[in-house]
PDB file of C-alpha atoms and ligand atoms in Angstrom:
ATOM      1  CA  UNK A  14     164.917 274.269  82.638  1.00 84.00           C
ATOM      2  CA  UNK A  15     163.279 272.160  79.791  1.00 92.00           C
ATOM      3  CA  UNK A  16     163.308 274.021  76.486  1.00 96.00           C
ATOM      4  CA  UNK A  17     161.125 272.827  73.579  1.00 98.00           C
ATOM      5  CA  UNK A  18     159.719 274.381  70.356  1.00 98.00           C
ATOM      6  CA  UNK A  19     156.297 273.533  70.557  1.00 98.00           C
ATOM      7  CA  UNK A  20     154.814 272.818  74.077  1.00 98.00           C
ATOM      8  CA  UNK A  21     151.171 271.409  74.384  1.00 98.00           C
ATOM      9  CA  UNK A  22     149.472 271.503  77.833  1.00 98.00           C
ATOM     10  CA  UNK A  23     147.016 268.543  77.819  1.00 98.00           C
ATOM     11  CA  UNK A  24     147.253 265.154  76.437  1.00 98.00           C
ATOM     12  CA  UNK A  25     143.515 264.544  75.495  1.00 98.00           C
ATOM     13  CA  UNK A  26     142.601 263.967  71.519  1.00 98.00           C
ATOM     14  CA  UNK A  27     142.808 267.411  70.617  1.00 98.00           C
ATOM     15  CA  UNK A  28     146.511 267.892  72.079  1.00 98.00           C
ATOM     16  CA  UNK A  29     147.625 264.641  70.669  1.00 98.00           C
ATOM     17  CA  UNK A  30     146.237 265.303  67.146  1.00 98.00           C
ATOM     18  CA  UNK A  31     147.760 268.890  67.165  1.00 98.00           C
ATOM     19  CA  UNK A  32     151.209 267.535  68.390  1.00 98.00           C
ATOM     20  CA  UNK A  33     151.066 265.054  65.638  1.00 98.00           C
ATOM     21  CA  UNK A  34     150.160 267.697  62.898  1.00 98.00           C
ATOM     22  CA  UNK A  35     152.936 270.025  64.177  1.00 98.00           C
ATOM     23  CA  UNK A  36     155.505 267.232  64.084  1.00 98.00           C
ATOM     24  CA  UNK A  37     154.601 266.537  60.457  1.00 98.00           C
ATOM     25  CA  UNK A  38     154.711 270.122  59.381  1.00 98.00           C
ATOM     26  CA  UNK A  39     157.929 270.794  61.418  1.00 98.00           C
ATOM     27  CA  UNK A  40     159.912 267.643  61.628  1.00 98.00           C
ATOM     28  CA  UNK A  41     163.092 269.272  62.891  1.00 98.00           C
ATOM     29  CA  UNK A  42     161.361 271.089  65.830  1.00 98.00           C
ATOM     30  CA  UNK A  43     160.754 269.503  69.189  1.00 98.00           C
ATOM     31  CA  UNK A  44     157.265 268.807  70.075  1.00 98.00           C
ATOM     32  CA  UNK A  45     156.210 267.925  73.757  1.00 98.00           C
ATOM     33  CA  UNK A  46     152.822 267.216  75.549  1.00 98.00           C
ATOM     34  CA  UNK A  47     152.556 267.848  79.057  1.00 98.00           C
ATOM     35  CA  UNK A  48     149.651 265.657  80.811  1.00 98.00           C
ATOM     36  CA  UNK A  49     148.866 266.104  84.376  1.00 98.00           C
ATOM     37  CA  UNK A  50     147.441 262.619  84.677  1.00 98.00           C
ATOM     38  CA  UNK A  51     149.434 259.184  84.590  1.00 98.00           C
ATOM     39  CA  UNK A  52     148.330 258.601  81.120  1.00 98.00           C
ATOM     40  CA  UNK A  53     146.704 260.561  78.202  1.00 98.00           C
ATOM     41  CA  UNK A  54     142.974 260.763  77.337  1.00 98.00           C
ATOM     42  CA  UNK A  55     141.587 260.016  80.825  1.00 97.00           C
ATOM     43  CA  UNK A  56     138.884 262.808  80.536  1.00 96.00           C
ATOM     44  CA  UNK A  57     136.450 263.951  77.817  1.00 95.00           C
ATOM     45  CA  UNK A  58     138.538 262.206  75.273  1.00 97.00           C
ATOM     46  CA  UNK A  59     137.636 258.770  76.595  1.00 95.00           C
ATOM     47  CA  UNK A  60     134.208 259.462  78.233  1.00 93.00           C
ATOM     48  CA  UNK A  61     132.101 260.214  75.413  1.00 92.00           C
ATOM     49  CA  UNK A  62     129.517 258.875  73.090  1.00 91.00           C
ATOM     50  CA  UNK A  63     132.287 257.799  70.753  1.00 95.00           C
ATOM     51  CA  UNK A  64     130.249 259.004  67.664  1.00 96.00           C
ATOM     52  CA  UNK A  65     132.046 260.287  64.479  1.00 98.00           C
ATOM     53  CA  UNK A  66     129.659 263.079  63.754  1.00 97.00           C
ATOM     54  CA  UNK A  67     128.780 263.713  60.053  1.00 98.00           C
ATOM     55  CA  UNK A  68     128.726 267.615  60.171  1.00 97.00           C
ATOM     56  CA  UNK A  69     125.255 268.953  59.840  1.00 96.00           C
ATOM     57  CA  UNK A  70     124.658 270.474  63.042  1.00 95.00           C
ATOM     58  CA  UNK A  71     126.661 273.595  62.608  1.00 93.00           C
ATOM     59  CA  UNK A  72     126.162 276.405  60.013  1.00 93.00           C
ATOM     60  CA  UNK A  73     128.495 275.856  56.959  1.00 92.00           C
ATOM     61  CA  UNK A  74     130.457 278.976  57.595  1.00 92.00           C
ATOM     62  CA  UNK A  75     131.801 277.761  60.992  1.00 96.00           C
ATOM     63  CA  UNK A  76     135.016 275.909  61.576  1.00 97.00           C
ATOM     64  CA  UNK A  77     132.989 273.418  63.585  1.00 95.00           C
ATOM     65  CA  UNK A  78     130.967 272.595  60.300  1.00 96.00           C
ATOM     66  CA  UNK A  79     134.150 272.116  58.211  1.00 97.00           C
ATOM     67  CA  UNK A  80     136.126 270.346  60.885  1.00 97.00           C
ATOM     68  CA  UNK A  81     133.272 267.870  61.642  1.00 97.00           C
ATOM     69  CA  UNK A  82     132.928 267.091  57.890  1.00 97.00           C
ATOM     70  CA  UNK A  83     136.711 266.700  57.330  1.00 97.00           C
ATOM     71  CA  UNK A  84     137.305 264.867  60.673  1.00 97.00           C
ATOM     72  CA  UNK A  85     134.490 262.213  59.980  1.00 98.00           C
ATOM     73  CA  UNK A  86     136.326 261.549  56.619  1.00 98.00           C
ATOM     74  CA  UNK A  87     139.720 261.469  57.973  1.00 97.00           C
ATOM     75  CA  UNK A  88     139.070 259.601  61.003  1.00 98.00           C
ATOM     76  CA  UNK A  89     137.035 257.057  59.115  1.00 98.00           C
ATOM     77  CA  UNK A  90     140.109 256.586  56.842  1.00 98.00           C
ATOM     78  CA  UNK A  91     142.607 256.533  59.923  1.00 98.00           C
ATOM     79  CA  UNK A  92     140.200 253.741  61.608  1.00 98.00           C
ATOM     80  CA  UNK A  93     140.091 251.462  58.623  1.00 98.00           C
ATOM     81  CA  UNK A  94     143.844 251.792  57.991  1.00 98.00           C
ATOM     82  CA  UNK A  95     144.621 250.909  61.668  1.00 98.00           C
ATOM     83  CA  UNK A  96     141.897 248.335  61.989  1.00 97.00           C
ATOM     84  CA  UNK A  97     140.337 250.272  64.687  1.00 97.00           C
ATOM     85  CA  UNK A  98     136.675 249.130  65.066  1.00 95.00           C
ATOM     86  CA  UNK A  99     134.174 251.334  63.387  1.00 96.00           C
ATOM     87  CA  UNK A 100     130.620 250.994  63.635  1.00 96.00           C
ATOM     88  CA  UNK A 101     129.083 252.324  60.431  1.00 97.00           C
ATOM     89  CA  UNK A 102     125.491 252.378  61.811  1.00 97.00           C
ATOM     90  CA  UNK A 103     124.476 255.670  60.633  1.00 98.00           C
ATOM     91  CA  UNK A 104     121.966 258.030  62.574  1.00 98.00           C
ATOM     92  CA  UNK A 105     118.444 258.826  62.724  1.00 98.00           C
ATOM     93  CA  UNK A 106     117.272 262.316  63.982  1.00 98.00           C
ATOM     94  CA  UNK A 107     113.671 261.958  65.081  1.00 98.00           C
ATOM     95  CA  UNK A 108     110.782 264.528  65.892  1.00 98.00           C
ATOM     96  CA  UNK A 109     108.671 264.308  68.731  1.00 97.00           C
ATOM     97  CA  UNK A 110     105.953 267.007  67.310  1.00 97.00           C
ATOM     98  CA  UNK A 111     104.907 269.575  64.871  1.00 97.00           C
ATOM     99  CA  UNK A 112     107.010 272.213  66.408  1.00 96.00           C
ATOM    100  CA  UNK A 113     110.253 270.203  65.818  1.00 96.00           C
ATOM    101  CA  UNK A 114     109.951 269.851  62.166  1.00 97.00           C
ATOM    102  CA  UNK A 115     111.065 273.201  61.378  1.00 96.00           C
ATOM    103  CA  UNK A 116     114.456 272.082  63.139  1.00 95.00           C
ATOM    104  CA  UNK A 117     114.620 269.075  60.693  1.00 97.00           C
ATOM    105  CA  UNK A 118     114.161 271.513  57.738  1.00 97.00           C
ATOM    106  CA  UNK A 119     117.062 273.769  59.172  1.00 96.00           C
ATOM    107  CA  UNK A 120     119.302 270.788  59.628  1.00 97.00           C
ATOM    108  CA  UNK A 121     118.687 269.593  56.120  1.00 98.00           C
ATOM    109  CA  UNK A 122     119.650 273.218  55.007  1.00 97.00           C
ATOM    110  CA  UNK A 123     122.868 272.800  57.015  1.00 97.00           C
ATOM    111  CA  UNK A 124     123.898 269.605  55.850  1.00 98.00           C
ATOM    112  CA  UNK A 125     123.321 270.730  52.144  1.00 98.00           C
ATOM    113  CA  UNK A 126     125.273 273.739  52.815  1.00 97.00           C
ATOM    114  CA  UNK A 127     128.184 271.890  54.198  1.00 97.00           C
ATOM    115  CA  UNK A 128     128.208 268.977  51.679  1.00 97.00           C
ATOM    116  CA  UNK A 129     127.130 266.338  53.987  1.00 98.00           C
ATOM    117  CA  UNK A 130     124.824 263.560  52.972  1.00 98.00           C
ATOM    118  CA  UNK A 131     121.484 263.528  55.029  1.00 98.00           C
ATOM    119  CA  UNK A 132     118.159 262.402  53.785  1.00 98.00           C
ATOM    120  CA  UNK A 133     114.663 263.585  54.878  1.00 98.00           C
ATOM    121  CA  UNK A 134     112.698 260.208  55.358  1.00 98.00           C
ATOM    122  CA  UNK A 135     109.001 259.206  55.986  1.00 98.00           C
ATOM    123  CA  UNK A 136     107.800 257.449  59.156  1.00 98.00           C
ATOM    124  CA  UNK A 137     107.801 254.062  57.355  1.00 98.00           C
ATOM    125  CA  UNK A 138     111.450 254.600  55.883  1.00 98.00           C
ATOM    126  CA  UNK A 139     112.431 255.416  59.459  1.00 98.00           C
ATOM    127  CA  UNK A 140     110.805 252.313  60.753  1.00 97.00           C
ATOM    128  CA  UNK A 141     112.696 250.275  58.051  1.00 97.00           C
ATOM    129  CA  UNK A 142     115.818 251.510  59.496  1.00 97.00           C
ATOM    130  CA  UNK A 143     115.243 250.954  63.185  1.00 96.00           C
ATOM    131  CA  UNK A 144     111.755 249.454  63.823  1.00 95.00           C
ATOM    132  CA  UNK A 145     111.800 250.705  67.521  1.00 93.00           C
ATOM    133  CA  UNK A 146     112.297 254.308  66.612  1.00 96.00           C
ATOM    134  CA  UNK A 147     109.342 256.751  66.776  1.00 97.00           C
ATOM    135  CA  UNK A 148     108.923 259.956  64.856  1.00 98.00           C
ATOM    136  CA  UNK A 149     106.490 262.642  64.052  1.00 98.00           C
ATOM    137  CA  UNK A 150     105.560 262.733  60.364  1.00 98.00           C
ATOM    138  CA  UNK A 151     109.308 262.384  59.077  1.00 98.00           C
ATOM    139  CA  UNK A 152     112.661 261.908  60.142  1.00 98.00           C
ATOM    140  CA  UNK A 153     116.368 262.478  59.051  1.00 98.00           C
ATOM    141  CA  UNK A 154     119.080 259.749  58.291  1.00 98.00           C
ATOM    142  CA  UNK A 155     122.731 260.350  58.142  1.00 98.00           C
ATOM    143  CA  UNK A 156     124.466 257.434  56.483  1.00 98.00           C
ATOM    144  CA  UNK A 157     128.105 258.595  57.554  1.00 98.00           C
ATOM    145  CA  UNK A 158     127.476 259.053  61.191  1.00 98.00           C
ATOM    146  CA  UNK A 159     129.379 256.061  62.998  1.00 98.00           C
ATOM    147  CA  UNK A 160     130.790 255.080  66.140  1.00 97.00           C
ATOM    148  CA  UNK A 161     134.443 254.252  67.229  1.00 97.00           C
ATOM    149  CA  UNK A 162     135.816 253.235  70.716  1.00 97.00           C
ATOM    150  CA  UNK A 163     137.282 256.566  71.936  1.00 97.00           C
ATOM    151  CA  UNK A 164     139.810 254.952  74.327  1.00 97.00           C
ATOM    152  CA  UNK A 165     141.097 252.611  71.372  1.00 97.00           C
ATOM    153  CA  UNK A 166     141.178 255.609  69.106  1.00 98.00           C
ATOM    154  CA  UNK A 167     143.429 257.890  71.632  1.00 98.00           C
ATOM    155  CA  UNK A 168     145.544 254.961  72.300  1.00 98.00           C
ATOM    156  CA  UNK A 169     146.237 254.649  68.523  1.00 98.00           C
ATOM    157  CA  UNK A 170     146.835 258.261  68.044  1.00 98.00           C
ATOM    158  CA  UNK A 171     149.336 258.472  70.928  1.00 98.00           C
ATOM    159  CA  UNK A 172     151.207 255.586  69.770  1.00 98.00           C
ATOM    160  CA  UNK A 173     151.493 257.188  66.342  1.00 98.00           C
ATOM    161  CA  UNK A 174     152.668 260.561  67.832  1.00 98.00           C
ATOM    162  CA  UNK A 175     155.325 258.935  69.994  1.00 98.00           C
ATOM    163  CA  UNK A 176     156.616 256.848  67.010  1.00 98.00           C
ATOM    164  CA  UNK A 177     156.711 260.360  64.935  1.00 98.00           C
ATOM    165  CA  UNK A 178     158.897 261.864  67.458  1.00 98.00           C
ATOM    166  CA  UNK A 179     156.740 263.611  69.866  1.00 98.00           C
ATOM    167  CA  UNK A 180     157.712 263.667  73.429  1.00 98.00           C
ATOM    168  CA  UNK A 181     155.107 262.983  76.282  1.00 98.00           C
ATOM    169  CA  UNK A 182     155.620 264.056  79.864  1.00 98.00           C
ATOM    170  CA  UNK A 183     152.698 262.435  82.097  1.00 98.00           C
ATOM    171  CA  UNK A 184     152.243 263.228  85.774  1.00 98.00           C
ATOM    172  CA  UNK A 185     153.160 266.702  84.833  1.00 98.00           C
ATOM    173  CA  UNK A 186     150.822 269.580  85.480  1.00 98.00           C
ATOM    174  CA  UNK A 187     150.878 273.137  84.517  1.00 98.00           C
ATOM    175  CA  UNK A 188     150.810 275.343  87.550  1.00 98.00           C
ATOM    176  CA  UNK A 189     151.295 278.948  86.349  1.00 98.00           C
ATOM    177  CA  UNK A 190     153.016 281.262  83.796  1.00 97.00           C
ATOM    178  CA  UNK A 191     156.316 282.563  84.653  1.00 96.00           C
ATOM    179  CA  UNK A 192     157.303 284.851  81.651  1.00 90.00           C
ATOM    180  CA  UNK A 193     156.741 285.565  78.089  1.00 86.00           C
ATOM    181  CA  UNK A 194     157.522 282.104  77.203  1.00 91.00           C
ATOM    182  CA  UNK A 195     158.086 280.085  80.316  1.00 96.00           C
ATOM    183  CA  UNK A 196     155.851 278.421  82.516  1.00 98.00           C
ATOM    184  CA  UNK A 197     155.994 276.591  86.103  1.00 98.00           C
ATOM    185  CA  UNK A 198     155.051 272.853  86.265  1.00 98.00           C
ATOM    186  CA  UNK A 199     154.751 270.341  88.797  1.00 98.00           C
ATOM    187  CA  UNK A 200     158.251 269.262  87.263  1.00 97.00           C
ATOM    188  CA  UNK A 201     160.065 272.303  86.800  1.00 97.00           C
ATOM    189  CA  UNK A 202     160.143 275.079  84.578  1.00 97.00           C
ATOM    190  CA  UNK A 203     159.563 274.736  80.897  1.00 98.00           C
ATOM    191  CA  UNK A 204     160.301 277.197  78.259  1.00 97.00           C
ATOM    192  CA  UNK A 205     158.867 277.055  74.729  1.00 98.00           C
ATOM    193  CA  UNK A 206     158.734 278.949  71.388  1.00 97.00           C
ATOM    194  CA  UNK A 207     155.036 277.987  70.967  1.00 97.00           C
ATOM    195  CA  UNK A 208     152.707 277.069  73.925  1.00 97.00           C
ATOM    196  CA  UNK A 209     149.480 275.482  72.999  1.00 98.00           C
ATOM    197  CA  UNK A 210     146.767 275.393  75.425  1.00 98.00           C
ATOM    198  CA  UNK A 211     144.673 272.144  74.977  1.00 98.00           C
ATOM    199  CA  UNK A 212     143.690 271.614  78.464  1.00 98.00           C
ATOM    200  CA  UNK A 213     140.042 270.726  77.901  1.00 97.00           C
ATOM    201  CA  UNK A 214     137.931 271.996  81.007  1.00 95.00           C
ATOM    202  CA  UNK A 215     140.909 273.999  82.454  1.00 96.00           C
ATOM    203  CA  UNK A 216     141.792 275.860  79.156  1.00 97.00           C
ATOM    204  CA  UNK A 217     140.006 278.893  80.279  1.00 96.00           C
ATOM    205  CA  UNK A 218     142.368 279.288  83.494  1.00 96.00           C
ATOM    206  CA  UNK A 219     145.461 278.790  81.416  1.00 97.00           C
ATOM    207  CA  UNK A 220     144.094 281.089  78.877  1.00 96.00           C
ATOM    208  CA  UNK A 221     143.435 283.712  81.472  1.00 96.00           C
ATOM    209  CA  UNK A 222     147.198 283.600  82.678  1.00 97.00           C
ATOM    210  CA  UNK A 223     147.980 284.648  78.892  1.00 95.00           C
ATOM    211  CA  UNK A 224     145.416 287.427  78.830  1.00 95.00           C
ATOM    212  CA  UNK A 225     142.908 285.396  76.824  1.00 94.00           C
ATOM    213  CA  UNK A 226     139.322 284.379  77.753  1.00 89.00           C
ATOM    214  CA  UNK A 227     138.967 287.291  80.111  1.00 90.00           C
ATOM    215  CA  UNK A 228     135.151 287.369  79.633  1.00 91.00           C
ATOM    216  CA  UNK A 229     134.725 283.593  79.272  1.00 90.00           C
ATOM    217  CA  UNK A 230     134.405 280.794  81.711  1.00 93.00           C
ATOM    218  CA  UNK A 231     134.000 276.881  81.146  1.00 93.00           C
ATOM    219  CA  UNK A 232     131.052 275.621  82.833  1.00 91.00           C
ATOM    220  CA  UNK A 233     131.765 272.095  83.460  1.00 90.00           C
ATOM    221  CA  UNK A 234     128.740 269.441  83.024  1.00 88.00           C
ATOM    222  CA  UNK A 235     128.766 266.124  84.278  1.00 90.00           C
ATOM    223  CA  UNK A 236     127.115 263.462  81.887  1.00 91.00           C
ATOM    224  CA  UNK A 237     126.116 259.926  82.852  1.00 95.00           C
ATOM    225  CA  UNK A 238     125.290 257.071  80.525  1.00 95.00           C
ATOM    226  CA  UNK A 239     123.063 254.018  81.099  1.00 97.00           C
ATOM    227  CA  UNK A 240     123.992 250.967  79.341  1.00 96.00           C
ATOM    228  CA  UNK A 241     121.472 248.611  78.239  1.00 95.00           C
ATOM    229  CA  UNK A 242     121.224 244.985  79.141  1.00 94.00           C
ATOM    230  CA  UNK A 243     119.834 244.143  75.488  1.00 92.00           C
ATOM    231  CA  UNK A 244     121.756 241.657  73.505  1.00 90.00           C
ATOM    232  CA  UNK A 245     124.374 243.107  71.003  1.00 83.00           C
ATOM    233  CA  UNK A 246     122.731 244.742  67.869  1.00 81.00           C
ATOM    234  CA  UNK A 247     119.288 245.045  69.303  1.00 90.00           C
ATOM    235  CA  UNK A 248     119.211 248.427  67.885  1.00 94.00           C
ATOM    236  CA  UNK A 249     120.481 249.099  64.195  1.00 95.00           C
ATOM    237  CA  UNK A 250     121.277 252.885  64.406  1.00 97.00           C
ATOM    238  CA  UNK A 251     121.968 255.699  66.585  1.00 97.00           C
ATOM    239  CA  UNK A 252     118.668 257.648  67.429  1.00 98.00           C
ATOM    240  CA  UNK A 253     119.068 261.356  68.416  1.00 97.00           C
ATOM    241  CA  UNK A 254     116.289 263.916  69.319  1.00 97.00           C
ATOM    242  CA  UNK A 255     115.986 267.052  67.218  1.00 96.00           C
ATOM    243  CA  UNK A 256     118.452 269.202  69.021  1.00 92.00           C
ATOM    244  CA  UNK A 257     117.745 272.801  70.590  1.00 85.00           C
ATOM    245  CA  UNK A 258     119.957 274.530  68.363  1.00 80.00           C
ATOM    246  CA  UNK A 259     120.281 277.390  70.824  1.00 80.00           C
ATOM    247  CA  UNK A 260     122.184 275.510  73.358  1.00 78.00           C
ATOM    248  CA  UNK A 261     125.322 273.301  72.760  1.00 74.00           C
ATOM    249  CA  UNK A 262     123.813 269.941  73.769  1.00 82.00           C
ATOM    250  CA  UNK A 263     122.621 267.309  71.191  1.00 89.00           C
ATOM    251  CA  UNK A 264     120.170 265.997  73.545  1.00 90.00           C
ATOM    252  CA  UNK A 265     119.930 262.561  75.152  1.00 94.00           C
ATOM    253  CA  UNK A 266     120.570 259.856  72.610  1.00 95.00           C
ATOM    254  CA  UNK A 267     120.720 256.017  72.036  1.00 96.00           C
ATOM    255  CA  UNK A 268     124.017 255.134  70.616  1.00 96.00           C
ATOM    256  CA  UNK A 269     125.450 251.919  69.507  1.00 96.00           C
ATOM    257  CA  UNK A 270     128.982 251.487  70.491  1.00 96.00           C
ATOM    258  CA  UNK A 271     131.726 250.209  68.372  1.00 95.00           C
ATOM    259  CA  UNK A 272     131.211 246.788  70.311  1.00 93.00           C
ATOM    260  CA  UNK A 273     127.581 246.739  69.358  1.00 94.00           C
ATOM    261  CA  UNK A 274     126.480 247.778  72.914  1.00 94.00           C
ATOM    262  CA  UNK A 275     123.563 250.080  73.355  1.00 95.00           C
ATOM    263  CA  UNK A 276     123.831 253.166  75.905  1.00 95.00           C
ATOM    264  CA  UNK A 277     121.502 256.106  76.403  1.00 96.00           C
ATOM    265  CA  UNK A 278     122.892 259.388  77.581  1.00 95.00           C
ATOM    266  CA  UNK A 279     124.479 261.641  78.352  1.00 94.00           C
ATOM    267  CA  UNK A 280     122.781 263.529  81.245  1.00 92.00           C
ATOM    268  CA  UNK A 281     124.002 267.012  81.552  1.00 88.00           C
ATOM    269  CA  UNK A 282     124.508 268.048  85.332  1.00 90.00           C
ATOM    270  CA  UNK A 283     126.218 271.306  86.027  1.00 87.00           C
TER     271      UNK A 283
HETATM  272  C1  LIG B  13     129.388 263.413  77.538  1.00 57.71           C
HETATM  273  C2  LIG B  13     130.035 263.703  76.302  1.00 57.71           C
HETATM  274  C3  LIG B  13     129.824 263.076  75.124  1.00 57.71           C
HETATM  275  C4  LIG B  13     130.576 263.560  74.156  1.00 57.71           C
HETATM  276  N1  LIG B  13     130.256 262.712  73.072  1.00 57.71           N
HETATM  277  C5  LIG B  13     131.043 263.166  71.664  1.00 57.71           C
HETATM  278  C6  LIG B  13     130.821 262.314  70.688  1.00 57.71           C
HETATM  279  O1  LIG B  13     130.139 261.292  70.503  1.00 57.71           O
HETATM  280  N2  LIG B  13     131.561 262.606  69.450  1.00 57.71           N
HETATM  281  C7  LIG B  13     132.556 263.693  69.507  1.00 57.71           C
HETATM  282  O2  LIG B  13     133.049 263.916  68.557  1.00 57.71           O
HETATM  283  N3  LIG B  13     132.742 264.253  70.832  1.00 57.71           N
HETATM  284  C8  LIG B  13     131.978 263.861  72.027  1.00 57.71           C
HETATM  285  N4  LIG B  13     132.225 264.746  73.043  1.00 57.71           N
HETATM  286  C9  LIG B  13     133.093 265.858  72.822  1.00 57.71           C
HETATM  287  C10 LIG B  13     134.680 265.326  72.977  1.00 57.71           C
HETATM  288  O3  LIG B  13     134.716 264.425  73.958  1.00 57.71           O
HETATM  289  C11 LIG B  13     135.411 266.473  73.357  1.00 57.71           C
HETATM  290  O4  LIG B  13     135.264 267.522  72.415  1.00 57.71           O
HETATM  291  C12 LIG B  13     137.083 266.118  73.382  1.00 57.71           C
HETATM  292  O5  LIG B  13     137.248 264.925  73.961  1.00 57.71           O
HETATM  293  C13 LIG B  13     137.609 267.151  73.987  1.00 57.71           C
HETATM  294  O6  LIG B  13     139.058 266.783  73.663  1.00 57.71           O
HETATM  295  P1  LIG B  13     140.306 267.584  74.495  1.00 57.71           P
HETATM  296  O7  LIG B  13     141.664 266.934  73.996  1.00 57.71           O
HETATM  297  O8  LIG B  13     140.053 269.078  74.128  1.00 57.71           O
HETATM  298  O9  LIG B  13     139.986 267.574  75.904  1.00 57.71           O
HETATM  299  P2  LIG B  13     140.354 266.691  77.167  1.00 57.71           P
HETATM  300  O10 LIG B  13     139.999 265.170  76.832  1.00 57.71           O
HETATM  301  O11 LIG B  13     139.489 266.912  78.226  1.00 57.71           O
HETATM  302  O12 LIG B  13     141.707 266.641  77.472  1.00 57.71           O
HETATM  303  C14 LIG B  13     142.241 267.770  78.010  1.00 57.71           C
HETATM  304  C15 LIG B  13     143.614 267.000  79.077  1.00 57.71           C
HETATM  305  O13 LIG B  13     144.361 268.289  79.474  1.00 57.71           O
HETATM  306  C16 LIG B  13     144.807 267.563  80.630  1.00 57.71           C
HETATM  307  N5  LIG B  13     145.213 268.893  81.578  1.00 57.71           N
HETATM  308  C17 LIG B  13     143.983 269.841  82.077  1.00 57.71           C
HETATM  309  N6  LIG B  13     144.746 270.499  82.781  1.00 57.71           N
HETATM  310  C18 LIG B  13     146.072 270.410  82.896  1.00 57.71           C
HETATM  311  C19 LIG B  13     147.141 271.053  83.669  1.00 57.71           C
HETATM  312  N7  LIG B  13     147.010 272.073  84.428  1.00 57.71           N
HETATM  313  N8  LIG B  13     148.373 270.493  83.291  1.00 57.71           N
HETATM  314  C20 LIG B  13     148.387 269.429  82.118  1.00 57.71           C
HETATM  315  N9  LIG B  13     147.536 268.778  81.680  1.00 57.71           N
HETATM  316  C21 LIG B  13     146.123 269.126  81.984  1.00 57.71           C
HETATM  317  C22 LIG B  13     143.651 266.842  81.145  1.00 57.71           C
HETATM  318  O14 LIG B  13     144.369 265.892  82.213  1.00 57.71           O
HETATM  319  C23 LIG B  13     143.388 266.201  79.970  1.00 57.71           C
HETATM  320  O15 LIG B  13     143.788 265.104  79.751  1.00 57.71           O
HETATM  321  C24 LIG B  13     131.383 264.488  74.174  1.00 57.71           C
HETATM  322  C25 LIG B  13     131.753 265.093  75.428  1.00 57.71           C
HETATM  323  C26 LIG B  13     131.087 264.773  76.392  1.00 57.71           C
HETATM  324  C27 LIG B  13     131.439 265.434  77.718  1.00 57.71           C
END
């Protein structure tokens, strides 16, 4: 039997970040990450747009708004300190028609309430920032949105975690709950004072074993990106559509990667 103080199920960016924070707050406690794959961060954490969002999509009273704003600042500082490539290209949110202008206004309100810089700009100003972007009457420009290489970021966070004393067990899969504080894994039984469920798309299943998320189910979507063959820097900023704020997607967008490549996506295939 393996016994630890804090046991995290899932070695994505969230699991690694929480493990580091726990270790820094409780240096004398043992913190261990279980990851079912042969290495960390192989799922959503390395297969995303790599955008450090600014924090204007969510209402200011939500954790998401606060965490996005603070996360943008802290990850920017982290990447600069660690010399991880950061593309500070900003982002345009463009409208297609009259009906979308109201949502631009709503995003401005959310940005203001959350203390996030966001500018409402004219069609001409939008063209100056990115000549190829089209917008209806006006657009928004977010100067603090940027992009990183998510694989590089996860690698660096994990290396810090290990150096700080976090234990990592790869190829170990959570199977099911055994008792109040013990679980069965593919590598035997683990007992922990605290179990942290950070298993990404499988978090609902683990949650159910412990009496949570009875009425919730994760509905996974597959997202595809298409890389442009245009030369690097052919686009100057990220371009996003006005989101439908009633669903969780930000819409198909053009992003500039930290390596100056351009990609469009993601699709959302249930
Ligand atoms: C297409 C797409 C684009 C996105 N773009 C952005 C973006 O530009 N900016 C942004 O901030 N966010 C973006 N996101 C969201 C972001 O990628 C996720 O919020 C983040 O990666 C979630 O990290 P995680 O650690 O919770 O999950 P994951 O990365 O999925 O990690 C969970 C880990 O748990 C492990 N695991 C699962 N089950 C078990 C088990 N039984 N036992 C042991 N281990 C297990 C998995 O192997 C995995 O490594 C995007 C997401 C998608 C899908």
